[in-house]
């Protein structure tokens, strides 16, 4: 590398992108393009950064495979931070293999952590988990370790593993302290709040309590029969029955659970499940049919018996019946409940699940998206919706310092 | 053309606080190497670093018998090794694209990395006296016994090569082991080359063909 490239690389590593640009602004060689790309990314001009890094990757000679691969990794991180999730996974994987083969372990590990963060973002938690499981963040520089630990914490939170989440946040916090980047420390602090803020509401025998994550975990493991309105499932310890695509059945189950140990009246059940204001004979008939269906679904957990006024739930093994609801229930609560599984959904799938028209779902998504409660991935027919991850991960760019190969 | 594998006599470093080695020279006793914001003096016998000078040091380093010369950004600084003071500055011929630096026969010789050139310049003014075209990127330059050697390093491939100063023709190459690169080059005037190792943060001694395999320690 030449003198100005080294000087610019040092400026970047010291967090001075303008100083780096000043030194290589007019140069078109590969190393200069790469440094300019990273500097532009740090200055927030992602579009220009992407173009520059692409041309840099092309400008490096075939002999400089490592430098090329590093450009691809930097580009992938920019795509991730700018939430451009249609980014080709294959290119990143190939770059990771190249870096591994050439013994650039730090950047290879970094590429892996970017891959995992992207998988979490697009709601492919199982894959992300697999990727992180076989992954040792120890050799990474502190900034990259922060990203890795936040990703691990994000998955643990999703999976309701509070202890694992807590220790991952702890490690993230230490690494952020070591990295000494204020924005990053703030990011970790903000993400860790999820452990201390209510994430759910427990409704049982006419009283409500707000629960933090660890108490939700305890509740789900307690063996109580939980009607989980955050995910539209019914669970008892490890047995889970999903009613995510059966909103009527779920509404009935929840109404019965909220009335437990008493029964729920037909009027209440009809109002909650069918929005019916008065019960006529056809409604009653439909209620009987739906109750039959719910009986079949919940057969492993509970009996549903007719009473004089309506229906009552009687758990088979559990000593208690509890409803777990989101802390705030809102107009589009049902949509959010589906999205709360962390997966990405298409509008048409949501319409089927909600039993609503495509247009209704579209409107709901537009409103929620404007409130930043959901995010869209992809365009046109490939568009998918999901909730912003419980804990995201750095929105600050963590690009490694000087790129050029030596 | 003669071709052989470079024989590494000794590795020094990595050194605390040194992330990258950008240039190397030899003052007859000590190896001086540039590490971005410092010039460091290394005793090649004991391997100890003796002192350092705080000065911008982004590429090649040279010694003329009294002063050190150090490339920083797009200039060449002349430094008094006793006081560490920069006593003069001239423009570098490659305008910041410069890499290797050595002193010989009253001139400074500057490698221009991407242009694949070695410029002979006037140390007082920086004026280019002549330019030698090479075949590969230049990452270090040195003269020894009338032989002009330069280092090259691209991706995984790096070597030391002796070229004909008149034509640029390659007369001899010493291939570095895979994964080791040359960033900065200086001969000890006898049987050994000192090479900077870029981001490995190391300095390496390489045997000059035809000489006993020892590191000079005068």
mmCIF file of C-alpha atoms in Angstrom, chain A residues 1-7 10 22-23 27-30 61 63-66 70 102 402 404-406, chain B residues 22 35-37 58-59 71-74 95-99 113-114 136 153-157 198-199:
data_model
loop_
_atom_site.group_PDB
_atom_site.id
_atom_site.type_symbol
_atom_site.label_atom_id
_atom_site.label_comp_id
_atom_site.label_asym_id
_atom_site.label_seq_id
_atom_site.Cartn_x
_atom_site.Cartn_y
_atom_site.Cartn_z
ATOM 1 C CA UNK A 1 0.000 0.000 0.000
ATOM 2 C CA UNK A 2 1.135 3.530 -0.576
ATOM 3 C CA UNK A 3 1.553 6.411 1.800
ATOM 4 C CA UNK A 4 -1.802 8.153 1.382
ATOM 5 C CA UNK A 5 -3.738 4.881 1.535
ATOM 6 C CA UNK A 6 -2.076 4.093 4.852
ATOM 7 C CA UNK A 7 -2.761 7.605 6.111
ATOM 8 C CA UNK A 10 -5.446 5.238 9.835
ATOM 9 C CA UNK A 22 -9.521 14.272 2.184
ATOM 10 C CA UNK A 23 -6.539 12.061 1.395
ATOM 11 C CA UNK A 27 -8.263 8.636 -6.570
ATOM 12 C CA UNK A 28 -9.811 5.841 -8.603
ATOM 13 C CA UNK A 29 -7.572 2.894 -7.694
ATOM 14 C CA UNK A 30 -9.054 -0.107 -5.909
ATOM 15 C CA UNK A 61 -6.813 -7.716 -9.258
ATOM 16 C CA UNK A 63 -4.575 -11.855 -7.051
ATOM 17 C CA UNK A 64 -6.207 -9.771 -4.339
ATOM 18 C CA UNK A 65 -9.048 -12.118 -3.475
ATOM 19 C CA UNK A 66 -8.986 -11.140 0.197
ATOM 20 C CA UNK A 70 -13.548 -7.632 2.391
ATOM 21 C CA UNK A 102 -6.775 -17.104 3.324
ATOM 22 C CA UNK A 402 -8.640 -0.036 6.718
ATOM 23 C CA UNK A 404 -6.859 -2.826 1.592
ATOM 24 C CA UNK A 405 -5.083 -6.110 1.605
ATOM 25 C CA UNK A 406 -1.780 -6.456 3.319
ATOM 26 C CA UNK B 22 5.065 0.660 6.634
ATOM 27 C CA UNK B 35 4.443 2.307 12.198
ATOM 28 C CA UNK B 36 1.974 5.003 11.169
ATOM 29 C CA UNK B 37 2.569 7.582 13.863
ATOM 30 C CA UNK B 58 2.881 6.121 6.489
ATOM 31 C CA UNK B 59 5.327 4.493 4.060
ATOM 32 C CA UNK B 71 7.333 9.374 3.852
ATOM 33 C CA UNK B 72 4.103 10.780 5.324
ATOM 34 C CA UNK B 73 0.993 11.392 3.207
ATOM 35 C CA UNK B 74 2.383 13.086 0.069
ATOM 36 C CA UNK B 95 2.099 12.644 -4.833
ATOM 37 C CA UNK B 96 1.070 10.292 -2.042
ATOM 38 C CA UNK B 97 1.145 7.124 -4.133
ATOM 39 C CA UNK B 98 4.647 6.558 -2.785
ATOM 40 C CA UNK B 99 5.690 3.444 -0.910
ATOM 41 C CA UNK B 113 3.360 1.681 -5.605
ATOM 42 C CA UNK B 114 0.673 1.450 -8.263
ATOM 43 C CA UNK B 136 5.248 -5.165 -10.355
ATOM 44 C CA UNK B 153 3.351 -7.572 -2.687
ATOM 45 C CA UNK B 154 -0.047 -8.127 -4.227
ATOM 46 C CA UNK B 155 -2.606 -10.305 -2.516
ATOM 47 C CA UNK B 156 -0.914 -13.551 -1.536
ATOM 48 C CA UNK B 157 2.141 -13.026 -3.713
ATOM 49 C CA UNK B 198 2.657 -4.903 6.786
ATOM 50 C CA UNK B 199 -0.312 -5.664 9.045
#
